Short mmCIF file of C-alpha atoms in Angstrom, two decimals:
data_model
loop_
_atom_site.label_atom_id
_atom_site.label_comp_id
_atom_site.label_asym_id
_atom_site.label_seq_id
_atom_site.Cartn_x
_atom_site.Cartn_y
_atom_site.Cartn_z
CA UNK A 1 27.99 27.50 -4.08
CA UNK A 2 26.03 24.22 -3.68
CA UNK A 3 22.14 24.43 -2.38
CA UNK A 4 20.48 21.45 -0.77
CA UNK A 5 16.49 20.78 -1.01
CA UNK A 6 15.43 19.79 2.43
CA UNK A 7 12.30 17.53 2.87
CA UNK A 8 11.51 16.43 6.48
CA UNK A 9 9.44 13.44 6.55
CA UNK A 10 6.95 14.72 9.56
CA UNK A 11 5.47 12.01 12.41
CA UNK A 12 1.91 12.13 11.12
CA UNK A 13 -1.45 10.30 12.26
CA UNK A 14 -1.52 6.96 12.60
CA UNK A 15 -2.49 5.05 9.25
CA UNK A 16 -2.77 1.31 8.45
CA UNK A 17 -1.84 -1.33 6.16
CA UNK A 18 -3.94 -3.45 4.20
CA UNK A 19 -3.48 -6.19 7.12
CA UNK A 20 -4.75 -3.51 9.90
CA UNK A 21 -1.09 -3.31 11.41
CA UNK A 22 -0.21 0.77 12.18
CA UNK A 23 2.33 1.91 9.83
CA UNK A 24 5.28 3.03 11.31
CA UNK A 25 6.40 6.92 11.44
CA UNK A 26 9.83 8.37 9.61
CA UNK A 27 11.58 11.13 9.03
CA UNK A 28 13.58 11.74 5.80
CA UNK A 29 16.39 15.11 5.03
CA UNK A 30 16.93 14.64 1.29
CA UNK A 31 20.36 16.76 -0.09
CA UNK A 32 22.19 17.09 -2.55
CA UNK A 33 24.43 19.84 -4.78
CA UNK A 34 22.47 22.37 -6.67
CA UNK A 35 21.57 20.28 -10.16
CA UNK A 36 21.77 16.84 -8.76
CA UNK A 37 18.12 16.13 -8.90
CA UNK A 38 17.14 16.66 -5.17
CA UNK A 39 13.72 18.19 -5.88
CA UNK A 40 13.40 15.89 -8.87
CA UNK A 41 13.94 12.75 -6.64
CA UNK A 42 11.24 13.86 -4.07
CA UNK A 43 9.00 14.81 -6.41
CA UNK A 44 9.14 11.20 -8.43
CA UNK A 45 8.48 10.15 -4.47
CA UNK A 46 5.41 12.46 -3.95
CA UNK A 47 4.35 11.79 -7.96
CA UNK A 48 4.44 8.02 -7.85
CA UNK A 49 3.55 6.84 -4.55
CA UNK A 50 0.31 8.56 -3.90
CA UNK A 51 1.07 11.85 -2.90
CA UNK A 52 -0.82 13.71 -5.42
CA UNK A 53 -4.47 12.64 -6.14
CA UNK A 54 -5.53 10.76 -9.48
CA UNK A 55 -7.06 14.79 -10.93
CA UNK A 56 -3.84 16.96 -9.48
CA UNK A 57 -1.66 14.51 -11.30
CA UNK A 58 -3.64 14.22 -14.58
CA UNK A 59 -3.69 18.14 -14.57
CA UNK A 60 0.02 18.42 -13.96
CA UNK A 61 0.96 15.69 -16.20
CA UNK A 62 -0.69 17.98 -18.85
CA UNK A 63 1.40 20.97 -17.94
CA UNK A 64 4.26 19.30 -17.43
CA UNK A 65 4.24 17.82 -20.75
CA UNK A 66 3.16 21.07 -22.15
CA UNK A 67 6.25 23.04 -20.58
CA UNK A 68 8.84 20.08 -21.38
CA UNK A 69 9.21 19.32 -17.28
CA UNK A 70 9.67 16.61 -15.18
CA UNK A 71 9.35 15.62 -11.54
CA UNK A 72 11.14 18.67 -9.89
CA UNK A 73 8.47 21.22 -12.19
CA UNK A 74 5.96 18.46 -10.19
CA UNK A 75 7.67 19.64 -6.68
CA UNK A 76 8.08 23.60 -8.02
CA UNK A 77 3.91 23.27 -8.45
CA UNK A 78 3.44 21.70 -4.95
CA UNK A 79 5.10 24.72 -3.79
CA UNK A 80 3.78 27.18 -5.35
CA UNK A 81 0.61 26.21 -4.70
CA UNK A 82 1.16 25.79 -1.27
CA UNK A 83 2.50 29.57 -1.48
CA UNK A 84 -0.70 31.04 -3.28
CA UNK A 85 -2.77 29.37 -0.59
CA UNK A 86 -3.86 26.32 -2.77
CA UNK A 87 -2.52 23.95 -0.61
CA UNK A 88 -3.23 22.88 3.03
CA UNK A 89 -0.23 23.77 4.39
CA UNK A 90 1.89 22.39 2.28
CA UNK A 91 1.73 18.61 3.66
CA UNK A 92 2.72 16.31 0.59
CA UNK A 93 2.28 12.57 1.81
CA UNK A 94 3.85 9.11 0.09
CA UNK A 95 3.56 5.49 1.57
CA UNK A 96 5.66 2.98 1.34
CA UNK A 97 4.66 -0.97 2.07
CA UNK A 98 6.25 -0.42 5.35
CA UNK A 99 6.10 3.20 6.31
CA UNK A 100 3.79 6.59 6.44
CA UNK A 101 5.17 9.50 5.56
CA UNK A 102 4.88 13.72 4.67
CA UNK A 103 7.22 15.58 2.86
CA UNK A 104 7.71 19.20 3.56
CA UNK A 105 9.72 21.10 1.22
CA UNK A 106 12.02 24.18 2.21
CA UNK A 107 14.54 24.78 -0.06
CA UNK A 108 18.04 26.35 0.03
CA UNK A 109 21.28 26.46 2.20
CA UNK A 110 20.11 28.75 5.14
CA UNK A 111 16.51 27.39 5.34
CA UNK A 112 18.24 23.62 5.27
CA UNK A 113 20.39 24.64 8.15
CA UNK A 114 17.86 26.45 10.04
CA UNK A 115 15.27 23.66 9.44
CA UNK A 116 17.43 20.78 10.25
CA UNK A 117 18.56 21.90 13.07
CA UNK A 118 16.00 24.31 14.57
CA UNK A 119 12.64 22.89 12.47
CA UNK A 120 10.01 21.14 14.61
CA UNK A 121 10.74 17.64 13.34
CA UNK A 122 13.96 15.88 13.28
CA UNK A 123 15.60 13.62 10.30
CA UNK A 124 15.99 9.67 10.92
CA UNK A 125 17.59 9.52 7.72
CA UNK A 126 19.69 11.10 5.14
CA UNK A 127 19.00 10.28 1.84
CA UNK A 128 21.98 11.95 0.10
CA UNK A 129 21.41 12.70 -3.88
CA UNK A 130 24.61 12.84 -6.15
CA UNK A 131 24.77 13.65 -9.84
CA UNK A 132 26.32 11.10 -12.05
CA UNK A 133 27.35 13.79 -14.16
CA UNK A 134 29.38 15.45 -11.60
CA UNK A 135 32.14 15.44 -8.89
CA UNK A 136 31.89 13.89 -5.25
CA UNK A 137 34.06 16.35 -3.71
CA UNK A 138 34.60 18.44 -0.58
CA UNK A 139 30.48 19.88 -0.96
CA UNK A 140 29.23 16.28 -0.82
CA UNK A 141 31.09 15.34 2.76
CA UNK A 142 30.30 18.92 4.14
CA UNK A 143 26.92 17.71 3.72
CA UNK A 144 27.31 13.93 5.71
CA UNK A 145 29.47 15.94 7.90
CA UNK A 146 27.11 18.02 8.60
CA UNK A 147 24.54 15.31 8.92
CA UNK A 148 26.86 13.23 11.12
CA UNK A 149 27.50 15.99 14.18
CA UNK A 150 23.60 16.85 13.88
CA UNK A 151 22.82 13.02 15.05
CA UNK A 152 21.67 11.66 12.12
CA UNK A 153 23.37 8.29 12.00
CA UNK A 154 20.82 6.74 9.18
CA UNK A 155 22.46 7.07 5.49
CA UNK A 156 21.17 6.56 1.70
CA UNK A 157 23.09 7.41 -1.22
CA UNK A 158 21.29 7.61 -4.51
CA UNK A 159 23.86 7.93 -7.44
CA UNK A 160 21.36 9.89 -9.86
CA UNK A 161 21.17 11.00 -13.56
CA UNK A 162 22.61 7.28 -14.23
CA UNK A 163 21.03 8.05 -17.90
CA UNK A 164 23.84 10.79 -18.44
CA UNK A 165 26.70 8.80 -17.97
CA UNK A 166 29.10 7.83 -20.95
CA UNK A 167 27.72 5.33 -22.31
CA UNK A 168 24.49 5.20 -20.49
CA UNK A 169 23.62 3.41 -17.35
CA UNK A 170 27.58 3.12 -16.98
CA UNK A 171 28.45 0.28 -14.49
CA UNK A 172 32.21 1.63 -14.09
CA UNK A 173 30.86 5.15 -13.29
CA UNK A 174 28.23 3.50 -10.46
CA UNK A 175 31.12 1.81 -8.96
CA UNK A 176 33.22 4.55 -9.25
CA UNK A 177 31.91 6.69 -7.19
CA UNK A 178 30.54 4.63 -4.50
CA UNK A 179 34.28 3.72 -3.87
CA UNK A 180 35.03 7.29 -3.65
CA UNK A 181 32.05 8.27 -1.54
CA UNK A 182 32.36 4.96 0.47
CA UNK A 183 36.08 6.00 1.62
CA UNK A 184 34.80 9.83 2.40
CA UNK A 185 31.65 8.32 4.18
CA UNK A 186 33.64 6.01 6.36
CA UNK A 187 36.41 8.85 7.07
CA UNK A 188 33.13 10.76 8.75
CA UNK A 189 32.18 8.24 11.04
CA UNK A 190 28.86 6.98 9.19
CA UNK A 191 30.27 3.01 8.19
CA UNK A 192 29.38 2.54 4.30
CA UNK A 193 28.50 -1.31 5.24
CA UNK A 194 25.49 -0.24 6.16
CA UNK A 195 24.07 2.59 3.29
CA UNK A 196 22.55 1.41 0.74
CA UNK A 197 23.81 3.09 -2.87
CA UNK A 198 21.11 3.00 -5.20
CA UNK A 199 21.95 4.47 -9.22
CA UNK A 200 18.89 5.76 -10.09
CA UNK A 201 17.80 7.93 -13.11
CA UNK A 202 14.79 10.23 -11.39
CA UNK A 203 14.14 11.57 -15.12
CA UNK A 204 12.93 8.01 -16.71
CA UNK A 205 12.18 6.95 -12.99
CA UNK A 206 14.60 4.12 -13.08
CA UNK A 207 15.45 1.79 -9.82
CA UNK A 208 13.00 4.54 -8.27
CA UNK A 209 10.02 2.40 -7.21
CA UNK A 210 11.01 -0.56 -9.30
CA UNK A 211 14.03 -2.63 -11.01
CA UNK A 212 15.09 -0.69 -14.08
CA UNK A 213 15.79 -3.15 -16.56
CA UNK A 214 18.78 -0.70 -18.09
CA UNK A 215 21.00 -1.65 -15.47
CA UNK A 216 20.89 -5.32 -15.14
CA UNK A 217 24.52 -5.38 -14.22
CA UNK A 218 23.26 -3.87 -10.78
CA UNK A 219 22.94 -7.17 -8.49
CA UNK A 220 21.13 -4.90 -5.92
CA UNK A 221 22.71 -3.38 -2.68
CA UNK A 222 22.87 -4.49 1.03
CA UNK A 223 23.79 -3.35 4.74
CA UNK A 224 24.94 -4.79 7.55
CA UNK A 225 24.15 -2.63 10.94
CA UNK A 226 22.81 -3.25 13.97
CA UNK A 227 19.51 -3.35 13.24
CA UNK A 228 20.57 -6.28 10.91
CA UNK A 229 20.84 -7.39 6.98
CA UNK A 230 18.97 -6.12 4.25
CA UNK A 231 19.01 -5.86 0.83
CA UNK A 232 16.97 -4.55 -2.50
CA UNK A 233 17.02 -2.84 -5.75
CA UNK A 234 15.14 0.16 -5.82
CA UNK A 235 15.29 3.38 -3.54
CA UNK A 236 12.00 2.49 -2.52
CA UNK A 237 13.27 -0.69 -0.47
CA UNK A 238 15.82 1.52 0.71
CA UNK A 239 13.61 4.07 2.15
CA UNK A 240 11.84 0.37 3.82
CA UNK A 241 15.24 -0.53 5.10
CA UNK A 242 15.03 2.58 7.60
CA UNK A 243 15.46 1.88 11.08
CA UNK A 244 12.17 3.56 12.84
CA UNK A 245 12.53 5.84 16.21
CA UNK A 246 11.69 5.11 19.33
CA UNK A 247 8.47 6.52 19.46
CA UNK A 248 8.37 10.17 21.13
CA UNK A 249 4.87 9.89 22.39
CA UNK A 250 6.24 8.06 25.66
CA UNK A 251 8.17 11.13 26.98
CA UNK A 252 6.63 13.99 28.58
CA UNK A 253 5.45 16.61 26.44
CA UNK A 254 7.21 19.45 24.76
CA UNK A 255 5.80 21.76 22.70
CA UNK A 256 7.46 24.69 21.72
CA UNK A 257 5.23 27.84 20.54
CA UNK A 258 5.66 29.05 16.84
CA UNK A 259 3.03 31.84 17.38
CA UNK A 260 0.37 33.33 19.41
CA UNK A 261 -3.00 35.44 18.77
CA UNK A 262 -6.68 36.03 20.16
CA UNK A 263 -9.48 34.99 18.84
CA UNK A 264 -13.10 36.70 19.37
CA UNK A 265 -15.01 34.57 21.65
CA UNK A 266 -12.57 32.12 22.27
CA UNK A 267 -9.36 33.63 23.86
CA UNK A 268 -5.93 33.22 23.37
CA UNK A 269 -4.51 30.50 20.93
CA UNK A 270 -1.03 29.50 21.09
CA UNK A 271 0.04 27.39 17.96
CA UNK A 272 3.06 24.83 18.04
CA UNK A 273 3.99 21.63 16.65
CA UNK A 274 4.30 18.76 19.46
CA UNK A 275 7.82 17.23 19.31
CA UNK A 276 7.06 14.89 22.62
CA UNK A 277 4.33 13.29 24.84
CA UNK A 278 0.64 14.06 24.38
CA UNK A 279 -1.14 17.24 24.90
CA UNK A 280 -5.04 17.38 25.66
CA UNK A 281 -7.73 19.17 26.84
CA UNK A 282 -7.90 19.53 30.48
CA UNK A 283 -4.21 19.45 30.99
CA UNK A 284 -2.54 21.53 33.13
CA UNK A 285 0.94 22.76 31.64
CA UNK A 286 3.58 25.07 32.30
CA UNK A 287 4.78 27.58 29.81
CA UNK A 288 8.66 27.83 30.68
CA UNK A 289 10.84 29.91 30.56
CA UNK A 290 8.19 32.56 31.79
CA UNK A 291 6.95 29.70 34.21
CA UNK A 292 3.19 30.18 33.51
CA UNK A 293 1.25 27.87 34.31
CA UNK A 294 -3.08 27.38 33.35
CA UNK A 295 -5.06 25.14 31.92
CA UNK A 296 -5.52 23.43 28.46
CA UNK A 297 -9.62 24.44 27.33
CA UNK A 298 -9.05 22.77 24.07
CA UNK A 299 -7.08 21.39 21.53
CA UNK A 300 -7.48 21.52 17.42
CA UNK A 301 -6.10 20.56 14.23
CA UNK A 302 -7.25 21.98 10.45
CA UNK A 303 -9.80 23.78 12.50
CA UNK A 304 -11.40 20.81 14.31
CA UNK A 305 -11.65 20.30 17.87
CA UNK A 306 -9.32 16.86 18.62
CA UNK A 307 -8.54 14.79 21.72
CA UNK A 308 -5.18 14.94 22.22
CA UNK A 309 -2.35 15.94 19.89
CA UNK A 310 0.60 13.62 18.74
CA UNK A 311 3.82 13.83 18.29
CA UNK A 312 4.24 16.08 14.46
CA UNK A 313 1.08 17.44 14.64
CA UNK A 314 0.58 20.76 14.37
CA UNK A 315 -2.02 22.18 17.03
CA UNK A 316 -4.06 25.32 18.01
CA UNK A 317 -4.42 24.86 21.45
CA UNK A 318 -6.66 27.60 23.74
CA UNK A 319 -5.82 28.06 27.35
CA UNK A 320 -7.29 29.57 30.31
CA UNK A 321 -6.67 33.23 31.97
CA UNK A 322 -3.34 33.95 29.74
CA UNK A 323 -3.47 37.00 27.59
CA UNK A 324 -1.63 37.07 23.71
CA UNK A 325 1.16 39.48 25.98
CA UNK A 326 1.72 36.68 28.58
CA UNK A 327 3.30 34.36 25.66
CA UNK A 328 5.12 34.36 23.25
CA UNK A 329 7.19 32.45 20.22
CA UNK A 330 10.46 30.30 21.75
CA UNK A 331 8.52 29.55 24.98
CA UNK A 332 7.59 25.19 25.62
CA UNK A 333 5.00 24.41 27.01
CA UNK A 334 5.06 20.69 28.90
CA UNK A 335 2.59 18.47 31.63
CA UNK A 336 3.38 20.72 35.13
CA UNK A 337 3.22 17.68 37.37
CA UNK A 338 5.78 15.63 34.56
CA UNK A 339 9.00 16.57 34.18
CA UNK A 340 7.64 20.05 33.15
CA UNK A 341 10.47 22.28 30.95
CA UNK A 342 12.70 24.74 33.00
CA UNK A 343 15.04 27.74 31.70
CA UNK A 344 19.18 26.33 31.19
CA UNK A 345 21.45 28.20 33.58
CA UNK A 346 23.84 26.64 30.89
CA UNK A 347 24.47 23.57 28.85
CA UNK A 348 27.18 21.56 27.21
CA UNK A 349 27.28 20.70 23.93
CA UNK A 350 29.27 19.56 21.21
CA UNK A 351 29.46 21.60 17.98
CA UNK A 352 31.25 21.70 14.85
CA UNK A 353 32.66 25.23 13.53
CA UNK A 354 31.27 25.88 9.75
CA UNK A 355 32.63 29.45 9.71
CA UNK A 356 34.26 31.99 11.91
CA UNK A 357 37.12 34.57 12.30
CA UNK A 358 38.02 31.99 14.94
CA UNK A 359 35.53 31.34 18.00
CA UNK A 360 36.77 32.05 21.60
CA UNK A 361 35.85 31.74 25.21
CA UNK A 362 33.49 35.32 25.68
CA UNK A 363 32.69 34.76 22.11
CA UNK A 364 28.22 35.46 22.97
CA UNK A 365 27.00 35.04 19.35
CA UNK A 366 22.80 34.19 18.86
CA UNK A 367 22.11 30.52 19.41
CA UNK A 368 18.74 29.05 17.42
CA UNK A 369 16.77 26.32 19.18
CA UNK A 370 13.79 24.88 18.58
CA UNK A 371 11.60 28.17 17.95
CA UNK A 372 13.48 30.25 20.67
CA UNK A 373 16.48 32.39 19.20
CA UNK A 374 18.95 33.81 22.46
CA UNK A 375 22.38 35.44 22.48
CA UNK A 376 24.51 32.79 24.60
CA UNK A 377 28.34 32.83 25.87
CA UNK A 378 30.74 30.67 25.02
CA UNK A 379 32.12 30.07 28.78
CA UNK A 380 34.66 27.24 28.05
CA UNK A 381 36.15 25.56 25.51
CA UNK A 382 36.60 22.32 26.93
CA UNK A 383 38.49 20.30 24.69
CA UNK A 384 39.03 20.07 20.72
CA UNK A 385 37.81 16.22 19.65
CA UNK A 386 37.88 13.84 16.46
CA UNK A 387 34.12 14.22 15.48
CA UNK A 388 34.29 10.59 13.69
CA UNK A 389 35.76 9.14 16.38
CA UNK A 390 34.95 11.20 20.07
CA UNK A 391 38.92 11.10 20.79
CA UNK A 392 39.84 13.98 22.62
CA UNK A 393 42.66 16.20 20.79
CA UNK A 394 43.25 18.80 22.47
CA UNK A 395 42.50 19.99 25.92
CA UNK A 396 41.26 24.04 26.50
CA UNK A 397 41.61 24.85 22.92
CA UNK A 398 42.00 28.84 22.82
CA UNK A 399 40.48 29.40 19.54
CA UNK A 400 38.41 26.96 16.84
CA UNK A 401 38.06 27.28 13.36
CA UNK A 402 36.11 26.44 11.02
CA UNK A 403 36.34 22.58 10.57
CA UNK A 404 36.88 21.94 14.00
CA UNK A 405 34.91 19.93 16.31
CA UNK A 406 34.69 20.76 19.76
CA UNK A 407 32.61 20.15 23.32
CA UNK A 408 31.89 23.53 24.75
CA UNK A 409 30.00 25.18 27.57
CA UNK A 410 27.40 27.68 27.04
CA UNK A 411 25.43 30.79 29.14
CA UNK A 412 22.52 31.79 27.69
CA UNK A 413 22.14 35.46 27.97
CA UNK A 414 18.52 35.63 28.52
CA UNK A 415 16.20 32.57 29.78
CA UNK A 416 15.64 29.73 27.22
CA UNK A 417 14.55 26.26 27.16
CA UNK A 418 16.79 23.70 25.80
CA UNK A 419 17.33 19.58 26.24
CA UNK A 420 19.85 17.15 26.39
CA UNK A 421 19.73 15.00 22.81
CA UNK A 422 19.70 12.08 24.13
CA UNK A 423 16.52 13.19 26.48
CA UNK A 424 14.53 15.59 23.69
CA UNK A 425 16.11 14.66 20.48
CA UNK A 426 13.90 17.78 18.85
CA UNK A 427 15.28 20.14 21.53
CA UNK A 428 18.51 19.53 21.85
CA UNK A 429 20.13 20.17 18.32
CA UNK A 430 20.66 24.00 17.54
CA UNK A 431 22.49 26.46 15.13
CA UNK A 432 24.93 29.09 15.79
CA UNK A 433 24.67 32.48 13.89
CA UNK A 434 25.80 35.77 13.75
CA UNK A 435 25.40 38.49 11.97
CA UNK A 436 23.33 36.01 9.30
CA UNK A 437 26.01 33.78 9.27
CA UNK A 438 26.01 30.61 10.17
CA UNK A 439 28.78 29.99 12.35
CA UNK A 440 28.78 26.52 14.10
CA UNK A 441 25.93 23.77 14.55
CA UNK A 442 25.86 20.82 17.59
CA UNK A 443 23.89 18.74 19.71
CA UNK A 444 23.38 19.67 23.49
CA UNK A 445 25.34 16.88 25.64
CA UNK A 446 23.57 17.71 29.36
CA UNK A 447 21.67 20.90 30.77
CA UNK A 448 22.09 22.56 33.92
CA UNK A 449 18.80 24.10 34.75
CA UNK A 450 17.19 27.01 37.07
CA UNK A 451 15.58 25.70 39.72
CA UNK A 452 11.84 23.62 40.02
CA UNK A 453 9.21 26.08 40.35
CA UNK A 454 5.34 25.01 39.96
CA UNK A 455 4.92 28.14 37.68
CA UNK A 456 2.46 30.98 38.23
CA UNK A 457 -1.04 29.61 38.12
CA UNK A 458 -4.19 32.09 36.83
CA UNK A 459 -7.09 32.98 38.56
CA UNK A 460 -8.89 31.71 35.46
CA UNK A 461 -6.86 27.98 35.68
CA UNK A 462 -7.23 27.71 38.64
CA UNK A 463 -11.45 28.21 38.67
CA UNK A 464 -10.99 25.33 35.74
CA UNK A 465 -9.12 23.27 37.95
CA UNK A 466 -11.67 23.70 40.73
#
């Protein structure tokens, strides 16, 4: 049983530099086996670079010393905190010299799954943790596999616990297994020339933010990929060596709703974290699948009124003449008069199988997208592929198993929003369940889509418009 400690690295507000420059925007996934110092490593992240202020830290320095903990107790605080309400929200920011960046923290299997692939930001980067101590088996590629066919294509390997090797700070155990991970890696379809491998030792914080004199056989590690050479030390430099995103702000907006309520004197509040484009006050939107479509009164963050919302923010926004009935979790809400959302007659995607008695054409298990969670037909299998590779295998398979990758075509059963990847990164990856399994995850390839309708306007939008 192996449990992975997810921390998405959110799109935040823009922050600067001590040279004025905005800092670019990232998104991290950090896994690992249970026990290989996942929440250790992010919480030596969160500790060291400025993500707990100069009292927090002297107060949990004092416990922590006091309980005989390190940097995951650090991380196990955060979160509890953030549980008993200490917390605002549980937003846990570190800079680097190059980047800006929140970690959120959802531990465990099925929340990793769910988050990667249905959460309201999306990973740039993997930074994959493995034990020293341990083995680099079968549970370590499930997880880059799993990584890979989600479209994550960014990679960082940080050999931990380098202080438990025999003897210490072993060079021969570093180099053993980044051959063996290297060859597994490359086997996947992610090319090893271009991850960094980093042995670090998260307990004594070594080649963490800075060059660990106890290895100073390590020469330092480099890439080659098309965004170029680098090279460095520490984990830190890694983390700088991360490609950045195109930057989602210049697509239309999408904004799926996570909830909806009333407020006295103020009227109906839909809440949702923007994954594209800009919304504002004054806007007029569409809420689709239910094609709705009003007015934007106003838009707020941490309970302050705000003039537009950004990409990874997460917004209260109150509309005109729409009741807390009228929406509704899973709907998106996007600019009516630009490229406004519309429900998927059906889509085509490709997916890889993680478990099943064998899936089928009929097969109509629950599909998870985004916040929106609808029972959807497998119509056609279309063909059996090489996920590394693309290379077609088989045409019409009649069954896949689990392992197999696959493009297939999907019905949704009742109306849902989704995107093509490539269009709306953050809409177009999903997970397959059923029963509370998790049966396949994939990326949506193209989207065939009901008809353009201008949406239902209210009486009450439409006085606002006027």
């Amino acid at each position: 049983m192996w449990r992975v400690s997810l921390f998405l690295v959110l799109i935040l507000l823009q922050s600067r530099s001590s040279h004025g420059a905005p800092k670019a925007d990232i998104k991290i996934v950090v896994v690992g086996h249970v026990n290989s110092g996942t929440s250790s490593t992010a919480g030596q992240l969160i500790y060291k670079l400025g993500g707990v202020d100069h009292e927090t830290k002297k107060k949990y320095e004092e416990e922590a010393k006091a309980r005989g903990k390190g940097y995951a107790w650090v991380l196990n605080k955060l979160r509890a905190d953030r549980e008993a309400g200490n917390t605002d929200g549980g937003l846990w920011t570190f800079e680097t010299s190059k980047y800006k960046a929140t970690v959120i923290d959802t531990p465990g299997q099925q929340d990793f799954l769910k988050t990667m692939v249905t959460g309201t930001s999306q990973a740039d980067c993997v930074l994959l943790v493995v034990s020293a101590e341990g083995s680099t088996g079968g549970q370590t590629r499930e997880l880059a596999l799993l990584a890979f066919s989600l479209g994550v294509k960014q990679l960082i390997v940080a050999v931990n616990k380098m202080d438990s090797t025999d003897p210490a700070f072993s060079e021969t155990r570093f180099n053993e297994i980044k051959s063996e991970l290297s060859t597994q890696i490359d086997k996947i379809g992610f090319s090893s020339k271009s991850i960094p491998f980093v042995p670090i030792s998260v307990e004594h914080g070594d080649n963490m933010v800075a060059p660990s004199d106890k290895m100073s056989w390590f020469g330092g590690w480099t890439t080659e990929s098309k965004g170029g050479h680098a090279s460095g030390k520490t984990l830190l430099e890694a983390i700088d060596a991360i490609q950045p995103p195109a930057d989602p702000k210049d697509l239309p907006l999408r904004l799926p709703v996570q909830d909806v309520f009333k407020i006295g004197g103020v009227g109906t509040v839909a809440v949702g974290q923007v994954q594209t484009g800009t919304i504002k006050p004054g806007m007029v939107v569409t809420f689709a699948p239910a094609q709705l479509t009003t007015v934007v009164k106003s838009v707020e963050m941490y309970h302050e009124a705000v003039a537009e919302g950004l990409p990874g923010d997460n917004v209260n926004f109150n509309v005109y003449g729409l009741s807390v009935k009228d929406l509704q979790r899973g709907l998106v809400a996007g600019e009516s008069k630009n490229d406004p959302p519309r429900a998927a007659k059906s889509f085509t995607a490709q997916i890889m199988v993680l478990s099943s008695t064998g899936i089928t054409a009929g097969y109509t298990p629950v599909v998870n997208c985004h916040t929106t969670s609808v029972a959807c037909r497998f119509d056609t299998l279309i063909e059996k592929i090489d996920l590394r590779t693309g290379e077609k295998l088989e045409d019409n398979p009649q069954v896949l198993n689990p392992g197999d990758a696959a493009i297939v075509t999907l019905v949704p059963q009742k109306p849902m929003v989704v995107e093509s990847f490539q269009e709306y990164p953050p809409l177009g990856r999903f997970m397959v369940t059923h029963e509370r399994q998790t049966v396949a995850v994939g990326v949506i390839k193209s989207v065939v889509k009901e008809d353009a309708t201008g949406g239902k306007i209210t009486k009450a939008a439409q006085k606002a418009l006027n």
